[in-house]
Amino acid sequence: MQISVLRSAALLTSLVVAGSVFAGITPAAAETSSCVATELPLPAGTPSDVFAGLSASDSSGRYQLGSLQDVQGNRTSLFWTDRGAPVVLAPFPGTNSPVDVNSKGTVAGVTQDADGKVQPWLYSRGVARKLAVPAHLNGVTLRAINDRGDVVGYGQDTVTGHTVPVVWPGGGKPQRLHASGSAYAVDINESGVVVGSTWTDDGETALVWKAWDAEPVTLTGEAGANVSPTKIRGNWIVGIQTLSDGSVIGARWNLRATKGVSFPNILDSVNSSGDVAYQTVDGKTFVSRPDGTQYAIDAAGYNTVRYLYERGQSVDAAGDRDYGWSRAVLWSGCAN
């Protein structure tokens, strides 16, 4: 679900080429083989020399979150519905950071005000409301919302100093999740299963909360690796393993087993069939299925998947395409 989508302005500026193919801001499609990348539009009047990317999408493909950044580094958060003109999303004064959206079009995010205080919120149909924060918790970070409206995140306990995982059932009264020491909740599936991790003197351990009032179970990876889940869809989880030699690889787990399957590449996304998206070292993007078959996201440019849709949907994936200037895109026809 939510991942940083923009590189630094300095790095991206070095990639700009004269006569960029992005002459305008209206939606466009570029095709290589059968895979088509369709750009999401930017606000009317936006200059062409901006960097735009996608950070989250809902399961239906109707709603997307992203942002644009100009060459001075100024950033604007965007919310798209049905591939139309985006809404600039700034529900409260301060720095607004939308993080996820569900199939009802409800956006979860946080705002940091001028004094540094962070307020979590939900936005739906043009109306924003603040989420309650547990006592003695500050610096709250939201990470995901499911289609039921359950929200997960974490904050810093001012009494113990621990990072505390939190769930807001249906966007209502917050509930702390059980954890020993500091722990983070990073994603939630449609059944309410939460994934995250904890840090101890032995390193980072992956956690799964199958019930909000119960202790989490752990997931295992390669021997001696620090393991951190990043996403859950259905019964499938993906994450990152940092090996003892400092190298980083991917992993996929199924809720029916605690031992993961390792991948040589970091996995960017997963769907409820267990299909995973990843990039190779030469910058090519593929989707691999549990049976070993795969297909390429081979539209022109450098493609990064942020959301992988279910098999048979009209779109295959959503993410970013760096093609002189980065843009938020939807890919279709890739799995054919």
mmCIF file of C-alpha atoms in Angstrom:
data_model
loop_
_atom_site.group_PDB
_atom_site.id
_atom_site.type_symbol
_atom_site.label_atom_id
_atom_site.label_comp_id
_atom_site.label_asym_id
_atom_site.label_seq_id
_atom_site.Cartn_x
_atom_site.Cartn_y
_atom_site.Cartn_z
ATOM 1 C CA MET A 1 0.000 0.000 0.000
ATOM 2 C CA GLN A 2 1.768 3.681 0.721
ATOM 3 C CA ILE A 3 5.424 4.102 -0.607
ATOM 4 C CA SER A 4 7.519 7.213 -1.344
ATOM 5 C CA VAL A 5 7.028 7.923 -5.046
ATOM 6 C CA LEU A 6 9.363 10.807 -5.901
ATOM 7 C CA ARG A 7 13.119 10.844 -6.198
ATOM 8 C CA SER A 8 14.995 13.933 -5.124
ATOM 9 C CA ALA A 9 14.600 16.888 -7.447
ATOM 10 C CA ALA A 10 18.329 16.996 -8.071
ATOM 11 C CA LEU A 11 18.452 13.387 -9.237
ATOM 12 C CA LEU A 12 15.399 13.695 -11.419
ATOM 13 C CA THR A 13 16.599 16.918 -12.983
ATOM 14 C CA SER A 14 19.649 15.066 -14.263
ATOM 15 C CA LEU A 15 17.323 12.757 -16.190
ATOM 16 C CA VAL A 16 15.498 15.518 -18.044
ATOM 17 C CA VAL A 17 16.111 15.517 -21.785
ATOM 18 C CA ALA A 18 15.464 18.234 -24.325
ATOM 19 C CA GLY A 19 12.284 17.777 -26.310
ATOM 20 C CA SER A 20 10.661 15.591 -23.646
ATOM 21 C CA VAL A 21 7.814 13.437 -24.952
ATOM 22 C CA PHE A 22 5.607 15.004 -22.287
ATOM 23 C CA ALA A 23 4.499 17.983 -24.274
ATOM 24 C CA GLY A 24 1.207 18.339 -22.413
ATOM 25 C CA ILE A 25 -0.596 17.416 -19.216
ATOM 26 C CA THR A 26 -3.623 15.638 -20.690
ATOM 27 C CA PRO A 27 -3.818 11.822 -20.315
ATOM 28 C CA ALA A 28 -1.716 9.977 -22.855
ATOM 29 C CA ALA A 29 -0.880 6.392 -23.703
ATOM 30 C CA ALA A 30 2.393 4.849 -24.815
ATOM 31 C CA GLU A 31 2.657 1.265 -25.898
ATOM 32 C CA THR A 32 5.341 -1.381 -26.194
ATOM 33 C CA SER A 33 4.118 -4.821 -27.205
ATOM 34 C CA SER A 34 0.642 -5.236 -25.634
ATOM 35 C CA CYS A 35 1.333 -3.271 -22.443
ATOM 36 C CA VAL A 36 -0.186 0.232 -22.402
ATOM 37 C CA ALA A 37 0.706 2.951 -19.871
ATOM 38 C CA THR A 38 -1.982 5.618 -19.487
ATOM 39 C CA GLU A 39 -0.946 8.775 -17.660
ATOM 40 C CA LEU A 40 -3.151 10.225 -14.956
ATOM 41 C CA PRO A 41 -3.861 13.921 -15.615
ATOM 42 C CA LEU A 42 -2.337 16.728 -13.581
ATOM 43 C CA PRO A 43 -4.184 19.869 -12.458
ATOM 44 C CA ALA A 44 -5.082 22.351 -15.177
ATOM 45 C CA GLY A 45 -2.286 24.821 -15.807
ATOM 46 C CA THR A 46 0.462 22.585 -14.403
ATOM 47 C CA PRO A 47 3.730 23.170 -16.275
ATOM 48 C CA SER A 48 5.260 20.197 -18.047
ATOM 49 C CA ASP A 49 8.535 20.330 -16.099
ATOM 50 C CA VAL A 50 7.230 18.664 -12.923
ATOM 51 C CA PHE A 51 7.814 15.236 -11.472
ATOM 52 C CA ALA A 52 4.660 13.285 -10.636
ATOM 53 C CA GLY A 53 4.121 9.870 -9.122
ATOM 54 C CA LEU A 54 1.548 7.537 -7.646
ATOM 55 C CA SER A 55 1.625 6.398 -4.007
ATOM 56 C CA ALA A 56 -1.571 4.351 -3.534
ATOM 57 C CA SER A 57 -4.590 2.914 -5.331
ATOM 58 C CA ASP A 58 -7.788 1.193 -4.279
ATOM 59 C CA SER A 59 -8.802 -2.367 -5.165
ATOM 60 C CA SER A 60 -11.329 -1.285 -7.823
ATOM 61 C CA GLY A 61 -8.945 0.964 -9.740
ATOM 62 C CA ARG A 62 -11.265 3.975 -9.427
ATOM 63 C CA TYR A 63 -9.191 5.944 -6.924
ATOM 64 C CA GLN A 64 -5.511 6.862 -6.823
ATOM 65 C CA LEU A 65 -3.275 8.991 -4.619
ATOM 66 C CA GLY A 66 -0.090 10.670 -5.673
ATOM 67 C CA SER A 67 1.806 13.906 -5.765
ATOM 68 C CA LEU A 68 3.676 16.272 -7.998
ATOM 69 C CA GLN A 69 6.892 18.111 -7.291
ATOM 70 C CA ASP A 70 8.274 21.091 -9.150
ATOM 71 C CA VAL A 71 11.942 21.727 -9.838
ATOM 72 C CA GLN A 72 12.163 23.895 -6.714
ATOM 73 C CA GLY A 73 11.072 20.931 -4.584
ATOM 74 C CA ASN A 74 7.554 22.182 -3.792
ATOM 75 C CA ARG A 75 5.195 19.240 -3.396
ATOM 76 C CA THR A 76 1.431 18.969 -3.949
ATOM 77 C CA SER A 77 -0.726 15.975 -2.939
ATOM 78 C CA LEU A 78 -3.254 14.747 -5.515
ATOM 79 C CA PHE A 79 -6.374 12.552 -5.453
ATOM 80 C CA TRP A 80 -7.787 11.062 -8.668
ATOM 81 C CA THR A 81 -11.265 9.576 -9.218
ATOM 82 C CA ASP A 82 -12.046 7.586 -12.380
ATOM 83 C CA ARG A 83 -8.930 8.976 -14.104
ATOM 84 C CA GLY A 84 -10.408 12.474 -14.087
ATOM 85 C CA ALA A 85 -8.821 15.771 -13.133
ATOM 86 C CA PRO A 86 -7.282 15.399 -9.671
ATOM 87 C CA VAL A 87 -8.288 17.134 -6.464
ATOM 88 C CA VAL A 88 -5.467 18.912 -4.652
ATOM 89 C CA LEU A 89 -5.709 17.264 -1.253
ATOM 90 C CA ALA A 90 -4.968 19.636 1.639
ATOM 91 C CA PRO A 91 -7.727 19.127 4.221
ATOM 92 C CA PHE A 92 -6.005 20.966 7.111
ATOM 93 C CA PRO A 93 -3.435 23.795 7.433
ATOM 94 C CA GLY A 94 0.105 22.460 7.440
ATOM 95 C CA THR A 95 1.982 19.738 5.587
ATOM 96 C CA ASN A 96 -0.554 17.167 4.379
ATOM 97 C CA SER A 97 0.481 13.574 3.630
ATOM 98 C CA PRO A 98 -2.264 11.295 2.251
ATOM 99 C CA VAL A 99 -1.123 7.674 2.558
ATOM 100 C CA ASP A 100 -3.848 5.298 1.347
ATOM 101 C CA VAL A 101 -7.324 5.080 -0.197
ATOM 102 C CA ASN A 102 -10.004 2.364 -0.175
ATOM 103 C CA SER A 103 -12.666 1.306 -2.684
ATOM 104 C CA LYS A 104 -15.213 3.688 -1.129
ATOM 105 C CA GLY A 105 -12.937 6.611 -1.950
ATOM 106 C CA THR A 106 -11.986 7.249 1.671
ATOM 107 C CA VAL A 107 -8.474 8.634 2.023
ATOM 108 C CA ALA A 108 -6.340 8.224 5.157
ATOM 109 C CA GLY A 109 -3.575 10.693 5.883
ATOM 110 C CA VAL A 110 -1.837 12.953 8.381
ATOM 111 C CA THR A 111 -1.154 16.681 8.692
ATOM 112 C CA GLN A 112 1.805 18.232 10.498
ATOM 113 C CA ASP A 113 1.088 21.787 11.628
ATOM 114 C CA ALA A 114 3.525 24.660 12.042
ATOM 115 C CA ASP A 115 4.293 23.574 15.621
ATOM 116 C CA GLY A 116 5.212 20.049 14.532
ATOM 117 C CA LYS A 117 2.054 18.432 15.920
ATOM 118 C CA VAL A 118 0.749 15.559 13.780
ATOM 119 C CA GLN A 119 -2.974 14.961 13.273
ATOM 120 C CA PRO A 120 -4.305 11.805 11.530
ATOM 121 C CA TRP A 121 -7.456 12.184 9.443
ATOM 122 C CA LEU A 122 -9.893 10.621 7.002
ATOM 123 C CA TYR A 123 -11.204 12.374 3.894
ATOM 124 C CA SER A 124 -14.349 11.301 2.043
ATOM 125 C CA ARG A 125 -16.592 13.056 -0.497
ATOM 126 C CA GLY A 126 -14.977 16.424 0.111
ATOM 127 C CA VAL A 127 -15.183 16.235 3.914
ATOM 128 C CA ALA A 128 -12.253 15.615 6.263
ATOM 129 C CA ARG A 129 -12.497 14.511 9.879
ATOM 130 C CA LYS A 130 -9.811 14.083 12.491
ATOM 131 C CA LEU A 131 -9.046 10.673 13.973
ATOM 132 C CA ALA A 132 -8.713 10.321 17.729
ATOM 133 C CA VAL A 133 -5.214 9.650 19.057
ATOM 134 C CA PRO A 134 -4.558 7.340 22.039
ATOM 135 C CA ALA A 135 -3.432 9.006 25.255
ATOM 136 C CA HIS A 136 0.309 9.662 25.585
ATOM 137 C CA LEU A 137 0.911 9.014 21.888
ATOM 138 C CA ASN A 138 2.442 11.562 19.540
ATOM 139 C CA GLY A 139 4.028 11.643 16.114
ATOM 140 C CA VAL A 140 1.282 9.387 14.742
ATOM 141 C CA THR A 141 1.908 7.917 11.298
ATOM 142 C CA LEU A 142 -0.894 6.271 9.296
ATOM 143 C CA ARG A 143 0.019 3.517 6.844
ATOM 144 C CA ALA A 144 -3.111 1.872 5.410
ATOM 145 C CA ILE A 145 -6.901 1.693 5.236
ATOM 146 C CA ASN A 146 -8.943 -1.326 4.099
ATOM 147 C CA ASP A 147 -12.329 -1.418 2.383
ATOM 148 C CA ARG A 148 -14.130 -1.773 5.739
ATOM 149 C CA GLY A 149 -12.558 1.516 6.817
ATOM 150 C CA ASP A 150 -10.143 0.014 9.356
ATOM 151 C CA VAL A 151 -7.014 2.144 9.599
ATOM 152 C CA VAL A 152 -3.550 1.140 10.869
ATOM 153 C CA GLY A 153 -0.471 3.089 11.865
ATOM 154 C CA TYR A 154 1.770 3.773 14.814
ATOM 155 C CA GLY A 155 2.981 6.498 17.155
ATOM 156 C CA GLN A 156 5.515 7.246 19.855
ATOM 157 C CA ASP A 157 4.530 6.603 23.499
ATOM 158 C CA THR A 158 5.706 9.594 25.539
ATOM 159 C CA VAL A 159 5.788 7.502 28.744
ATOM 160 C CA THR A 160 7.641 4.352 27.656
ATOM 161 C CA GLY A 161 9.436 5.752 24.623
ATOM 162 C CA HIS A 162 8.231 2.758 22.600
ATOM 163 C CA THR A 163 6.730 2.909 19.132
ATOM 164 C CA VAL A 164 3.163 1.603 19.449
ATOM 165 C CA PRO A 165 1.124 -0.071 16.662
ATOM 166 C CA VAL A 166 -2.473 1.173 16.482
ATOM 167 C CA VAL A 167 -5.659 0.195 14.654
ATOM 168 C CA TRP A 168 -8.728 2.417 14.236
ATOM 169 C CA PRO A 169 -11.622 -0.064 13.693
ATOM 170 C CA GLY A 170 -13.884 1.425 11.038
ATOM 171 C CA GLY A 171 -12.066 4.706 11.497
ATOM 172 C CA GLY A 172 -13.411 4.938 15.051
ATOM 173 C CA LYS A 173 -11.932 4.656 18.534
ATOM 174 C CA PRO A 174 -8.229 3.720 18.346
ATOM 175 C CA GLN A 175 -6.933 0.472 19.812
ATOM 176 C CA ARG A 176 -3.334 -0.375 20.642
ATOM 177 C CA LEU A 177 -2.066 -3.670 19.297
ATOM 178 C CA HIS A 178 -0.117 -6.050 21.510
ATOM 179 C CA ALA A 179 3.649 -5.861 21.143
ATOM 180 C CA SER A 180 6.748 -6.367 23.240
ATOM 181 C CA GLY A 181 8.851 -3.242 22.984
ATOM 182 C CA SER A 182 8.672 -0.995 19.933
ATOM 183 C CA ALA A 183 6.616 -2.232 16.979
ATOM 184 C CA TYR A 184 5.167 -0.859 13.739
ATOM 185 C CA ALA A 185 1.915 -1.651 11.923
ATOM 186 C CA VAL A 186 2.316 -1.082 8.180
ATOM 187 C CA ASP A 187 -0.622 -2.693 6.357
ATOM 188 C CA ILE A 188 -3.992 -4.383 6.840
ATOM 189 C CA ASN A 189 -6.012 -6.742 4.616
ATOM 190 C CA GLU A 190 -9.769 -6.822 4.062
ATOM 191 C CA SER A 191 -10.250 -9.299 6.930
ATOM 192 C CA GLY A 192 -8.446 -7.044 9.384
ATOM 193 C CA VAL A 193 -5.162 -8.964 9.552
ATOM 194 C CA VAL A 194 -2.361 -6.496 10.300
ATOM 195 C CA VAL A 195 1.318 -6.867 9.416
ATOM 196 C CA GLY A 196 4.295 -5.023 10.810
ATOM 197 C CA SER A 197 7.549 -5.577 12.624
ATOM 198 C CA THR A 198 9.413 -5.097 15.889
ATOM 199 C CA TRP A 199 12.998 -4.201 16.729
ATOM 200 C CA THR A 200 14.917 -5.927 19.522
ATOM 201 C CA ASP A 201 18.602 -6.392 20.340
ATOM 202 C CA ASP A 202 18.501 -9.358 17.949
ATOM 203 C CA GLY A 203 17.307 -7.243 14.996
ATOM 204 C CA GLU A 204 14.005 -6.759 13.173
ATOM 205 C CA THR A 205 11.297 -9.417 13.267
ATOM 206 C CA ALA A 206 8.171 -9.586 11.103
ATOM 207 C CA LEU A 207 4.831 -9.676 12.946
ATOM 208 C CA VAL A 208 1.266 -10.627 12.018
ATOM 209 C CA TRP A 209 -1.712 -9.653 14.178
ATOM 210 C CA LYS A 210 -4.500 -12.062 13.225
ATOM 211 C CA ALA A 211 -6.680 -10.641 16.002
ATOM 212 C CA TRP A 212 -6.440 -7.133 17.413
ATOM 213 C CA ASP A 213 -6.677 -8.246 21.050
ATOM 214 C CA ALA A 214 -4.151 -11.089 20.751
ATOM 215 C CA GLU A 215 -0.380 -11.406 20.625
ATOM 216 C CA PRO A 216 1.130 -11.326 17.124
ATOM 217 C CA VAL A 217 2.774 -14.295 15.441
ATOM 218 C CA THR A 218 6.190 -13.993 13.821
ATOM 219 C CA LEU A 219 7.284 -14.628 10.252
ATOM 220 C CA THR A 220 10.695 -16.023 9.446
ATOM 221 C CA GLY A 221 13.083 -15.530 6.559
ATOM 222 C CA GLU A 222 16.696 -16.354 5.817
ATOM 223 C CA ALA A 223 18.855 -17.237 8.812
ATOM 224 C CA GLY A 224 20.103 -14.117 10.578
ATOM 225 C CA ALA A 225 18.102 -11.716 8.378
ATOM 226 C CA ASN A 226 16.218 -8.662 9.582
ATOM 227 C CA VAL A 227 12.704 -9.162 8.218
ATOM 228 C CA SER A 228 10.204 -6.384 7.530
ATOM 229 C CA PRO A 229 6.765 -6.896 5.888
ATOM 230 C CA THR A 230 5.609 -4.125 3.577
ATOM 231 C CA LYS A 231 2.226 -5.227 2.182
ATOM 232 C CA ILE A 232 -0.569 -7.761 2.683
ATOM 233 C CA ARG A 233 -3.326 -8.673 0.210
ATOM 234 C CA GLY A 234 -5.629 -11.553 1.015
ATOM 235 C CA ASN A 235 -3.477 -14.317 2.501
ATOM 236 C CA TRP A 236 -0.269 -13.090 0.859
ATOM 237 C CA ILE A 237 2.421 -10.908 2.408
ATOM 238 C CA VAL A 238 5.568 -9.423 0.892
ATOM 239 C CA GLY A 239 8.496 -7.805 2.602
ATOM 240 C CA ILE A 240 12.178 -7.059 2.765
ATOM 241 C CA GLN A 241 15.003 -9.159 4.163
ATOM 242 C CA THR A 242 18.298 -7.551 5.101
ATOM 243 C CA LEU A 243 20.873 -10.323 5.226
ATOM 244 C CA SER A 244 23.821 -10.533 7.611
ATOM 245 C CA ASP A 245 26.174 -9.282 4.874
ATOM 246 C CA GLY A 246 24.031 -6.150 4.411
ATOM 247 C CA SER A 247 22.471 -7.188 1.102
ATOM 248 C CA VAL A 248 18.714 -6.754 0.655
ATOM 249 C CA ILE A 249 16.354 -9.274 -0.954
ATOM 250 C CA GLY A 250 12.600 -9.863 -1.119
ATOM 251 C CA ALA A 251 10.293 -12.372 0.515
ATOM 252 C CA ARG A 252 6.725 -13.614 0.128
ATOM 253 C CA TRP A 253 4.705 -15.373 2.807
ATOM 254 C CA ASN A 254 1.305 -17.036 2.962
ATOM 255 C CA LEU A 255 -0.742 -16.683 6.151
ATOM 256 C CA ARG A 256 -0.983 -20.480 6.302
ATOM 257 C CA ALA A 257 2.794 -20.710 6.879
ATOM 258 C CA THR A 258 5.303 -18.613 8.826
ATOM 259 C CA LYS A 259 8.331 -19.428 6.662
ATOM 260 C CA GLY A 260 8.784 -17.144 3.677
ATOM 261 C CA VAL A 261 9.969 -17.768 0.131
ATOM 262 C CA SER A 262 12.977 -15.628 -0.807
ATOM 263 C CA PHE A 263 13.331 -13.602 -4.017
ATOM 264 C CA PRO A 264 16.559 -12.082 -5.321
ATOM 265 C CA ASN A 265 14.746 -8.785 -5.966
ATOM 266 C CA ILE A 266 12.780 -6.524 -3.637
ATOM 267 C CA LEU A 267 9.052 -7.074 -4.207
ATOM 268 C CA ASP A 268 7.159 -3.849 -4.892
ATOM 269 C CA SER A 269 3.587 -5.158 -4.668
ATOM 270 C CA VAL A 270 1.382 -8.239 -4.281
ATOM 271 C CA ASN A 271 -2.235 -9.176 -5.043
ATOM 272 C CA SER A 272 -4.541 -11.691 -3.352
ATOM 273 C CA SER A 273 -3.506 -14.427 -5.804
ATOM 274 C CA GLY A 274 0.079 -14.119 -4.611
ATOM 275 C CA ASP A 275 1.319 -12.483 -7.817
ATOM 276 C CA VAL A 276 4.240 -10.141 -7.077
ATOM 277 C CA ALA A 277 5.756 -7.224 -8.988
ATOM 278 C CA TYR A 278 9.484 -6.484 -8.949
ATOM 279 C CA GLN A 279 12.267 -4.783 -10.851
ATOM 280 C CA THR A 280 15.441 -6.432 -12.059
ATOM 281 C CA VAL A 281 18.884 -4.862 -11.698
ATOM 282 C CA ASP A 282 18.698 -3.625 -15.284
ATOM 283 C CA GLY A 283 15.466 -1.707 -14.552
ATOM 284 C CA LYS A 284 12.964 -4.074 -16.166
ATOM 285 C CA THR A 285 9.667 -4.733 -14.376
ATOM 286 C CA PHE A 286 7.970 -8.123 -14.138
ATOM 287 C CA VAL A 287 5.000 -9.745 -12.439
ATOM 288 C CA SER A 288 5.642 -13.281 -11.181
ATOM 289 C CA ARG A 289 2.916 -15.729 -10.185
ATOM 290 C CA PRO A 290 3.185 -18.495 -7.570
ATOM 291 C CA ASP A 291 3.254 -21.134 -10.345
ATOM 292 C CA GLY A 292 6.418 -19.538 -11.765
ATOM 293 C CA THR A 293 4.857 -17.913 -14.836
ATOM 294 C CA GLN A 294 5.446 -14.220 -15.344
ATOM 295 C CA TYR A 295 4.771 -11.277 -17.633
ATOM 296 C CA ALA A 296 6.508 -7.967 -18.207
ATOM 297 C CA ILE A 297 5.322 -4.431 -17.515
ATOM 298 C CA ASP A 298 7.094 -3.458 -20.715
ATOM 299 C CA ALA A 299 5.590 -0.090 -21.657
ATOM 300 C CA ALA A 300 8.194 2.465 -22.706
ATOM 301 C CA GLY A 301 10.181 4.071 -19.905
ATOM 302 C CA TYR A 302 11.299 3.053 -16.442
ATOM 303 C CA ASN A 303 8.217 1.496 -14.775
ATOM 304 C CA THR A 304 7.709 1.053 -11.021
ATOM 305 C CA VAL A 305 4.603 -0.789 -9.763
ATOM 306 C CA ARG A 306 2.946 0.647 -6.648
ATOM 307 C CA TYR A 307 -0.282 -1.384 -6.783
ATOM 308 C CA LEU A 308 -0.976 -4.756 -8.423
ATOM 309 C CA TYR A 309 -4.608 -5.417 -9.308
ATOM 310 C CA GLU A 310 -6.389 -8.742 -9.235
ATOM 311 C CA ARG A 311 -6.288 -11.018 -12.259
ATOM 312 C CA GLY A 312 -8.957 -10.246 -14.852
ATOM 313 C CA GLN A 313 -9.414 -6.568 -13.987
ATOM 314 C CA SER A 314 -9.363 -3.998 -16.770
ATOM 315 C CA VAL A 315 -6.047 -2.638 -15.466
ATOM 316 C CA ASP A 316 -3.035 -4.701 -14.441
ATOM 317 C CA ALA A 317 -1.135 -2.313 -12.202
ATOM 318 C CA ALA A 318 -0.654 1.285 -11.109
ATOM 319 C CA GLY A 319 2.528 3.162 -10.389
ATOM 320 C CA ASP A 320 5.134 5.498 -11.837
ATOM 321 C CA ARG A 321 6.799 5.773 -15.203
ATOM 322 C CA ASP A 322 10.042 7.707 -15.601
ATOM 323 C CA TYR A 323 10.216 8.693 -19.250
ATOM 324 C CA GLY A 324 12.132 11.951 -19.146
ATOM 325 C CA TRP A 325 9.704 13.322 -16.574
ATOM 326 C CA SER A 326 8.115 10.915 -14.079
ATOM 327 C CA ARG A 327 4.339 10.475 -14.286
ATOM 328 C CA ALA A 328 1.648 8.527 -12.429
ATOM 329 C CA VAL A 329 0.259 5.809 -14.714
ATOM 330 C CA LEU A 330 -2.086 2.846 -14.989
ATOM 331 C CA TRP A 331 -0.911 -0.150 -17.028
ATOM 332 C CA SER A 332 -3.279 -2.389 -18.977
ATOM 333 C CA GLY A 333 -2.962 -5.263 -21.442
ATOM 334 C CA CYS A 334 0.299 -6.440 -19.927
ATOM 335 C CA ALA A 335 -1.005 -9.806 -18.687
ATOM 336 C CA ASN A 336 -2.519 -10.793 -22.056
#
